[in-house]
JSON list of C-alpha atoms in Angstrom, two decimals:
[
{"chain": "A", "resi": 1, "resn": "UNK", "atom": "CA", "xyz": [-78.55, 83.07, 86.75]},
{"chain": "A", "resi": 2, "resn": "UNK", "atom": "CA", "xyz": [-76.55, 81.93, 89.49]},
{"chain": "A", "resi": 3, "resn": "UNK", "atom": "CA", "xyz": [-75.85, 83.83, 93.27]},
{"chain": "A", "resi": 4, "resn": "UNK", "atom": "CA", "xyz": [-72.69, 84.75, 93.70]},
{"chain": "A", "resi": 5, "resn": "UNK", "atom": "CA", "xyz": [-70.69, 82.96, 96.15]},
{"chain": "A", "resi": 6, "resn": "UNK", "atom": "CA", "xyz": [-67.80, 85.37, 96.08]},
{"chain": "A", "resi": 7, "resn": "UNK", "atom": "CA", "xyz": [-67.05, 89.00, 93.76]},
{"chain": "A", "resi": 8, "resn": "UNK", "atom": "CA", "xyz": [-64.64, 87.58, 91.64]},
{"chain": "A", "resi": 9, "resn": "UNK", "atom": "CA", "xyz": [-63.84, 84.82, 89.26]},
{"chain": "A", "resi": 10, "resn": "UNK", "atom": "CA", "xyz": [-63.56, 81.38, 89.90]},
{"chain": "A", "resi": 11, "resn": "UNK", "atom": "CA", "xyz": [-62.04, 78.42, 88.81]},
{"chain": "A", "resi": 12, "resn": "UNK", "atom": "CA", "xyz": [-64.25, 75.25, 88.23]},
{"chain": "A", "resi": 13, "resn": "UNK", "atom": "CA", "xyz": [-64.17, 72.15, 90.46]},
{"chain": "A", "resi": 14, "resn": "UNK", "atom": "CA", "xyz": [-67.13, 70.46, 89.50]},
{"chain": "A", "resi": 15, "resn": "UNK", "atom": "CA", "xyz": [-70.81, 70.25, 88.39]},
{"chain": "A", "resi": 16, "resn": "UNK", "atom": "CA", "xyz": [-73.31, 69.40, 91.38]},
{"chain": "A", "resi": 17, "resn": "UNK", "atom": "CA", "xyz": [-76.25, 68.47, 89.03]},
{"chain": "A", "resi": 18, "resn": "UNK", "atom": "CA", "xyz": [-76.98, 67.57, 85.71]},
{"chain": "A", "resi": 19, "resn": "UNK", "atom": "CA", "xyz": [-79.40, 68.72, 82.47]},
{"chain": "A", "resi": 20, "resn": "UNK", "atom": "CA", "xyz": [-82.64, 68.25, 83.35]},
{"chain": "A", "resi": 21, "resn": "UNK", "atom": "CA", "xyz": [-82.42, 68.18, 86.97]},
{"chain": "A", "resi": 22, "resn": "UNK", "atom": "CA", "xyz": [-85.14, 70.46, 89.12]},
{"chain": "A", "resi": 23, "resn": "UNK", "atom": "CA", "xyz": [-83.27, 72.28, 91.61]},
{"chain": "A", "resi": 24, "resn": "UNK", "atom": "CA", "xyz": [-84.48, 74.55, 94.37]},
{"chain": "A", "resi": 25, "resn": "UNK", "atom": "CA", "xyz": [-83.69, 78.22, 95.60]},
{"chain": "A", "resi": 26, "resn": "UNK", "atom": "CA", "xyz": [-80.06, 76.94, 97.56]},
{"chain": "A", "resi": 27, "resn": "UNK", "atom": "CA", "xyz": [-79.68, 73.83, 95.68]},
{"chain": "A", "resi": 28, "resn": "UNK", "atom": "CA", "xyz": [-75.81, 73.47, 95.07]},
{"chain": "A", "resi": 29, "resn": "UNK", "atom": "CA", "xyz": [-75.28, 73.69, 91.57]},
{"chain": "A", "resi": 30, "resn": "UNK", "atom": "CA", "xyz": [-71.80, 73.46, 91.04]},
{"chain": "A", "resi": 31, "resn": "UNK", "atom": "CA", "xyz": [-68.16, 74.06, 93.23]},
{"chain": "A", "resi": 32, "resn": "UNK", "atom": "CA", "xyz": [-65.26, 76.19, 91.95]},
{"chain": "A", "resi": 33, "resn": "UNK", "atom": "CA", "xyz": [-62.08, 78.18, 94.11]},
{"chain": "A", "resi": 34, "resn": "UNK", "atom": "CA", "xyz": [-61.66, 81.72, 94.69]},
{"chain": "A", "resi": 35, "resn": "UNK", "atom": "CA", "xyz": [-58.23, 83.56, 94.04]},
{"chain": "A", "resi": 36, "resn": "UNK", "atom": "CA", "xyz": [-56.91, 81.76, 97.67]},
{"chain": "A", "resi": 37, "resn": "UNK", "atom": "CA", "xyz": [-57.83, 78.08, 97.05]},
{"chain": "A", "resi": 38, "resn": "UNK", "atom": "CA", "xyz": [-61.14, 78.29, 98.96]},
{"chain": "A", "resi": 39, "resn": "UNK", "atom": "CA", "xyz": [-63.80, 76.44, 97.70]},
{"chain": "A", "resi": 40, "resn": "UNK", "atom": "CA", "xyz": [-66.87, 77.92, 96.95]},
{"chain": "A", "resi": 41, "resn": "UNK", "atom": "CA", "xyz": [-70.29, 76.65, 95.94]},
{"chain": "A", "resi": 42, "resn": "UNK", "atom": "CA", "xyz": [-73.00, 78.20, 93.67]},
{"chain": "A", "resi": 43, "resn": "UNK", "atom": "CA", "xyz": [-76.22, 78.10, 95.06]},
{"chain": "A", "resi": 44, "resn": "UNK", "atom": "CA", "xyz": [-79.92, 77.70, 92.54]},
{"chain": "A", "resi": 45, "resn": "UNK", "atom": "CA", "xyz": [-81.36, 81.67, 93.51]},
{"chain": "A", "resi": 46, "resn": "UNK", "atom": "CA", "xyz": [-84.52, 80.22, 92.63]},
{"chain": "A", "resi": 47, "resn": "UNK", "atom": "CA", "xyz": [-86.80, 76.88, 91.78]},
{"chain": "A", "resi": 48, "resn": "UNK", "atom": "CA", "xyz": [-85.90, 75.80, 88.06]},
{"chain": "A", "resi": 49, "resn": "UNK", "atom": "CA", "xyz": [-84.61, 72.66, 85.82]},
{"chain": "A", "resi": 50, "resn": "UNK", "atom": "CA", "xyz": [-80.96, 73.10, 84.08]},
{"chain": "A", "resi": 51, "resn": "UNK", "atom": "CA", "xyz": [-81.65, 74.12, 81.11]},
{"chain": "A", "resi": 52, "resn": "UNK", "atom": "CA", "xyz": [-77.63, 74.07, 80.00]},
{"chain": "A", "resi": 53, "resn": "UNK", "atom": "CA", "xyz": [-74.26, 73.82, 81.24]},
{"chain": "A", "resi": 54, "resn": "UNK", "atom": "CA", "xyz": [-71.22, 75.26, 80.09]},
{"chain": "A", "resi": 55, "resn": "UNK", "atom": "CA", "xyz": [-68.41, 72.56, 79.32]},
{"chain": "A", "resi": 56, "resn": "UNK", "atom": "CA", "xyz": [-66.26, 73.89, 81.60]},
{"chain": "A", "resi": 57, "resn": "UNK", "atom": "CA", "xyz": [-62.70, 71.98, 82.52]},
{"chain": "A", "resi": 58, "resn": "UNK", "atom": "CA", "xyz": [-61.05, 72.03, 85.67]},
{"chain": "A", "resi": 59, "resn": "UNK", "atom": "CA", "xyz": [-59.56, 74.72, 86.55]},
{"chain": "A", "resi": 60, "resn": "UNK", "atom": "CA", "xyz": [-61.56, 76.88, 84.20]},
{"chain": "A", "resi": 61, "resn": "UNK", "atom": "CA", "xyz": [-62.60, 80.67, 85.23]},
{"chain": "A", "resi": 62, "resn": "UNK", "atom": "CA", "xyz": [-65.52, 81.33, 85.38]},
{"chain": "A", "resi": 63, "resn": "UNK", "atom": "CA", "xyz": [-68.09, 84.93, 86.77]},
{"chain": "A", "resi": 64, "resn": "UNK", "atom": "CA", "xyz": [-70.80, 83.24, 88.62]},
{"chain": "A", "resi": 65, "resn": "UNK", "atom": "CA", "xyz": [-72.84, 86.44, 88.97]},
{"chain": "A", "resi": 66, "resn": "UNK", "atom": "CA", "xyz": [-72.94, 87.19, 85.03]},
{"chain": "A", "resi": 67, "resn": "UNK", "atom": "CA", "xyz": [-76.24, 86.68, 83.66]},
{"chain": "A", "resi": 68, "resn": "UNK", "atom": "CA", "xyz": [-74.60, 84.30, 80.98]},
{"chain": "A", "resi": 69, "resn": "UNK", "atom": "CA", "xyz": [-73.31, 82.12, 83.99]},
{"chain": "A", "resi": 70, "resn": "UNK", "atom": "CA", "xyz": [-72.48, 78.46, 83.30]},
{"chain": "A", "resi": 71, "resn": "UNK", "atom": "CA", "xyz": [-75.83, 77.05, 84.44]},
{"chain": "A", "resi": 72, "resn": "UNK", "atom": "CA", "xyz": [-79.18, 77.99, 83.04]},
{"chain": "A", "resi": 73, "resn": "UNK", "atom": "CA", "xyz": [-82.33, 77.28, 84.38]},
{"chain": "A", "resi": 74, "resn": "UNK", "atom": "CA", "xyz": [-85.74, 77.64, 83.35]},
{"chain": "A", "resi": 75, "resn": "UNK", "atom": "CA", "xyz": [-88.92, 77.01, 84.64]},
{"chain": "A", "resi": 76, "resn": "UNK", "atom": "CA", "xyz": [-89.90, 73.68, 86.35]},
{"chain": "A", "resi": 77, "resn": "UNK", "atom": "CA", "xyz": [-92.58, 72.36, 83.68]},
{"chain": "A", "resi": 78, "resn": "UNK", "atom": "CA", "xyz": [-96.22, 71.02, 85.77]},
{"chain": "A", "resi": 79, "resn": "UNK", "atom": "CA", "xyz": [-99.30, 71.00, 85.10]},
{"chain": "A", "resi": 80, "resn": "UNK", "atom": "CA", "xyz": [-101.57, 74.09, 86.22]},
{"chain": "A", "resi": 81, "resn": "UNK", "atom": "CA", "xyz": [-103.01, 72.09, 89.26]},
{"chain": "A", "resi": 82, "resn": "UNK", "atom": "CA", "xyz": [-101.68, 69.35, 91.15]},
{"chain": "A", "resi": 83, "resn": "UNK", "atom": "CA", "xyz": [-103.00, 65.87, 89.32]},
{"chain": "A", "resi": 84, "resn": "UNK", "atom": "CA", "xyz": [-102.26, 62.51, 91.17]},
{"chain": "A", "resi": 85, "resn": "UNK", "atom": "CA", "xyz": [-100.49, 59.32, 89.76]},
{"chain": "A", "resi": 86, "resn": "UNK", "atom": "CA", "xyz": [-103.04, 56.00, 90.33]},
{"chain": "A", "resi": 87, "resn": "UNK", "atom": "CA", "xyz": [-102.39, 52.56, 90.91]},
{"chain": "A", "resi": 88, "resn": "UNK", "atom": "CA", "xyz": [-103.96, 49.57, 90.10]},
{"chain": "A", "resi": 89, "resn": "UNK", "atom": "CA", "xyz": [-106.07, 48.02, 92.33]},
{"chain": "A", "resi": 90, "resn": "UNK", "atom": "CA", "xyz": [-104.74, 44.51, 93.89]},
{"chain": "A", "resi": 91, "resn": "UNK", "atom": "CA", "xyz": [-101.62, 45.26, 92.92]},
{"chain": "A", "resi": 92, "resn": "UNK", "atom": "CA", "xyz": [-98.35, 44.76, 94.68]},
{"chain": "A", "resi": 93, "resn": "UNK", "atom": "CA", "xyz": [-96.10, 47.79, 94.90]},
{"chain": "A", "resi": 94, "resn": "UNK", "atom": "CA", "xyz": [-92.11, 46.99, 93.53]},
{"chain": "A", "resi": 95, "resn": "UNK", "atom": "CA", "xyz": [-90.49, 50.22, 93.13]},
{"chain": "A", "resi": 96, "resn": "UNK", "atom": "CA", "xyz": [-90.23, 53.61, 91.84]},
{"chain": "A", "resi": 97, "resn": "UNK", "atom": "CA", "xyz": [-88.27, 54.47, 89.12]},
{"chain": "A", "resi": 98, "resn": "UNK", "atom": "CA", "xyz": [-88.39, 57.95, 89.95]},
{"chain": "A", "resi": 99, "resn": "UNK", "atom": "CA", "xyz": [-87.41, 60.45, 93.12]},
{"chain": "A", "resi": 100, "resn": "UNK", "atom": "CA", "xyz": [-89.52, 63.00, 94.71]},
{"chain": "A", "resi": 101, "resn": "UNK", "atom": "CA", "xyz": [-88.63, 66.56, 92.59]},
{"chain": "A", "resi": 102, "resn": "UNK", "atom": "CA", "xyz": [-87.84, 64.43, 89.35]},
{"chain": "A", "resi": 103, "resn": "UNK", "atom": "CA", "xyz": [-89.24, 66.57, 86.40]},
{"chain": "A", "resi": 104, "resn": "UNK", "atom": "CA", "xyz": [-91.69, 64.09, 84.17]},
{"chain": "A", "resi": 105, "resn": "UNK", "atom": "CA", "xyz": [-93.70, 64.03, 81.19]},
{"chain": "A", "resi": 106, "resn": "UNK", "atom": "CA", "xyz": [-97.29, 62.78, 80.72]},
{"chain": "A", "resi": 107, "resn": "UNK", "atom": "CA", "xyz": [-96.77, 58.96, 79.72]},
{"chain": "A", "resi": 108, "resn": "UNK", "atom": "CA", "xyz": [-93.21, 58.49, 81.95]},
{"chain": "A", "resi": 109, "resn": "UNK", "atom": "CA", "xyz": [-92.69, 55.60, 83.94]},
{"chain": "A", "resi": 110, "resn": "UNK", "atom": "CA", "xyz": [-92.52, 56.83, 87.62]},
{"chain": "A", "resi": 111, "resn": "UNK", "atom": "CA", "xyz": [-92.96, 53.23, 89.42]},
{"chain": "A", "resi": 112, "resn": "UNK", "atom": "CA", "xyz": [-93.84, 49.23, 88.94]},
{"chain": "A", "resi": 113, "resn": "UNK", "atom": "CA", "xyz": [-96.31, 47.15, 90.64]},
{"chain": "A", "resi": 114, "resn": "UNK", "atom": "CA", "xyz": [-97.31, 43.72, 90.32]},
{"chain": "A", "resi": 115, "resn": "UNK", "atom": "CA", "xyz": [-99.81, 41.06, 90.60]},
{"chain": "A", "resi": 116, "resn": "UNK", "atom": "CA", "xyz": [-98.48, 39.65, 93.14]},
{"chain": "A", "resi": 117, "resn": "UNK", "atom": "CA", "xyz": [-94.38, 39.20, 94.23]},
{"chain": "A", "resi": 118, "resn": "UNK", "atom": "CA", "xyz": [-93.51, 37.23, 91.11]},
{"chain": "A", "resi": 119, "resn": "UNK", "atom": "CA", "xyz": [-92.09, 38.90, 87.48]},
{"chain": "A", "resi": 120, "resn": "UNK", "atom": "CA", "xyz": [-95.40, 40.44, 85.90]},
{"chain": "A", "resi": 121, "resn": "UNK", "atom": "CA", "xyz": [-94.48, 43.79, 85.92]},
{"chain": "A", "resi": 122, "resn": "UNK", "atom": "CA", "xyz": [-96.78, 46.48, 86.07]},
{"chain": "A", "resi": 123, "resn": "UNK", "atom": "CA", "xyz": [-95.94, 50.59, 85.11]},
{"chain": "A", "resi": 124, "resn": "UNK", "atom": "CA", "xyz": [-97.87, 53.86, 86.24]},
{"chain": "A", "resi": 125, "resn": "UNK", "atom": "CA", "xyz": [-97.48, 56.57, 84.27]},
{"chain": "A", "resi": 126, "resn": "UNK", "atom": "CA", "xyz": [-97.27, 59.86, 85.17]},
{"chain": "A", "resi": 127, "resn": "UNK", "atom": "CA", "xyz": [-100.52, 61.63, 84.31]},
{"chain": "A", "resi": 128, "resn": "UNK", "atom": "CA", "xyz": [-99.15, 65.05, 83.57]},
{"chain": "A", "resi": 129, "resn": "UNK", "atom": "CA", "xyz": [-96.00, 66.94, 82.81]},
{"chain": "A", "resi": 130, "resn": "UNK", "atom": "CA", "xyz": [-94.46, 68.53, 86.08]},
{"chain": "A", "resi": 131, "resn": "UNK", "atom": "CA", "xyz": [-92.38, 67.39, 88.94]},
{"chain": "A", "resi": 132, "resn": "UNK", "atom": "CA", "xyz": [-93.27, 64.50, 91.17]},
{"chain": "A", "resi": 133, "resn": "UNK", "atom": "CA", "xyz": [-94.46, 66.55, 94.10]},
{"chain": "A", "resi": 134, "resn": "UNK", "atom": "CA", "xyz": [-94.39, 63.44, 96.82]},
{"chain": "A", "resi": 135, "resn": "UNK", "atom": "CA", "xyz": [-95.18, 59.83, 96.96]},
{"chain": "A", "resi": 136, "resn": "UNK", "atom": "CA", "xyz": [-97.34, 58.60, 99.48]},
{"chain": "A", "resi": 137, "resn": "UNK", "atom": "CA", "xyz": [-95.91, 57.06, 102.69]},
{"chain": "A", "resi": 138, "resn": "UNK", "atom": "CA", "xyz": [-95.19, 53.67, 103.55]},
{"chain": "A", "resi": 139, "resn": "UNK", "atom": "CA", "xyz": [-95.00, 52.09, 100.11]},
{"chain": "A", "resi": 140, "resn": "UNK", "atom": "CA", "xyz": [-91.93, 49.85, 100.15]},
{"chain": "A", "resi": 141, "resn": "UNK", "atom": "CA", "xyz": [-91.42, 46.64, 97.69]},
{"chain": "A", "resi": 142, "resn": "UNK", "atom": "CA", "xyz": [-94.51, 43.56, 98.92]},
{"chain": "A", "resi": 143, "resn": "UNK", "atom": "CA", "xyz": [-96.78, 46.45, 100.13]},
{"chain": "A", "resi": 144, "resn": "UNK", "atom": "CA", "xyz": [-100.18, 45.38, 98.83]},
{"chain": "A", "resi": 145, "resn": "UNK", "atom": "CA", "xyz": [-101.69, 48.81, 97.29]},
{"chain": "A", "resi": 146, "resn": "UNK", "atom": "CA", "xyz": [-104.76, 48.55, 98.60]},
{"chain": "A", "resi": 147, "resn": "UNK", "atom": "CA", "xyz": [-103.66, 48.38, 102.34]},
{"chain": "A", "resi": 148, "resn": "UNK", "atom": "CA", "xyz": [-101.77, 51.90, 101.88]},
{"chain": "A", "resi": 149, "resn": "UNK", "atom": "CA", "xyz": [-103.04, 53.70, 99.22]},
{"chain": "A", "resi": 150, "resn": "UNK", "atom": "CA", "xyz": [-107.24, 52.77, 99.64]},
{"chain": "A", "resi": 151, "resn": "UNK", "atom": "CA", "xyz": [-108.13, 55.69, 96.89]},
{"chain": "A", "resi": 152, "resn": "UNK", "atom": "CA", "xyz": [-105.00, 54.26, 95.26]},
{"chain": "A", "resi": 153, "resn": "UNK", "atom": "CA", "xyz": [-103.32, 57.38, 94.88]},
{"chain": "A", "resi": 154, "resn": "UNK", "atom": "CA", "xyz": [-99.36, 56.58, 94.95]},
{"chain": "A", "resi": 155, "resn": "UNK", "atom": "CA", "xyz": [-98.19, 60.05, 93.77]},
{"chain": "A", "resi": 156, "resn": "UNK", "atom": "CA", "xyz": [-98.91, 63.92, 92.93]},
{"chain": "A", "resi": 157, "resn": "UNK", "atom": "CA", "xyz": [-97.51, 65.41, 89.96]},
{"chain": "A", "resi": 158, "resn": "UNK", "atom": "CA", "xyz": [-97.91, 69.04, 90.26]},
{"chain": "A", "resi": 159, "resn": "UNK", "atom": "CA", "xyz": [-96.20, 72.18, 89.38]},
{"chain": "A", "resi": 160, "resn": "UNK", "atom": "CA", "xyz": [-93.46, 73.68, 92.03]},
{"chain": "A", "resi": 161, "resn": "UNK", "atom": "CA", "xyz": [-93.37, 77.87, 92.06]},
{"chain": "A", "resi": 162, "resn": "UNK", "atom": "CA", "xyz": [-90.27, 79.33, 90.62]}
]
């Protein structure tokens, strides 16, 4: 289920995300050209992950607003409520392995901390299946945890509406 960007066929450019990815309502999904060269993009009509893509070539035709368009999305996966993702205390934060809107499972790596700057290498999982909702501000690499995140909260995992 894809908006149309024009009434009739066109011929694929490229894909603008991948399997797996959560988009939202607008989010360019892929680029094609109309009859006279123009390029068009497909647009997400609402919140979802890709589901599939259709291996389409350059130059391909393709009806973006047929219900069996080349990108399927279902429903973003999340937990009924929003659940947050907890550090250890005195801990160093390193970096997250995951982006704001990634879609997780309960158990997946979403960032590393440390004991202190040297190798040690600490992971939080995510606590729930969903989407990383946010992370909280001001946690770069040397931040000590307990300076920016006191209830040691470092992300929510929640559920984003369709």
């Amino acid at each position: 289920a894809v908006i149309q960007p024009s009434d009739g066929p066109l011929h694929f450019k490229t894909y603008e995300q991948a399997i797996g990815d959560v988009v939202l309502k607008g989010d360019p999904l892929l680029r094609g050209t109309d009859l006279f060269g123009a390029i068009k993009t497909v647009t997400a009509p609402q919140n979802g992950v890709i589901t599939a893509l259709l291996p389409l070539r350059p130059e391909d035709p393709f009806k973006p607003n047929e219900p069996s368009g080349p990108v399927s999305l279902g429903p973003i996966p999340g937990a009924t409520e929003d659940t947050p993702a907890m550090a250890q205390p005195h801990t160093i934060f390193k970096e997250f392995v995951k982006e704001p809107l990634d879609a997780v499972t309960k158990g997946d790596v979403i960032a590393h901390l440390g004991k202190d700057t040297g190798s040690e290498v600490i992971e939080v999982l995510s606590p729930a299946t969903g989407v990383i909702k946010s992370f909280k501000e001001g946690l770069k690499p040397g931040v000590d945890i307990d300076e920016v995140c006191p209830d040691q909260e470092i992300a929510i995992i929640g559920k984003l509406d369709p």
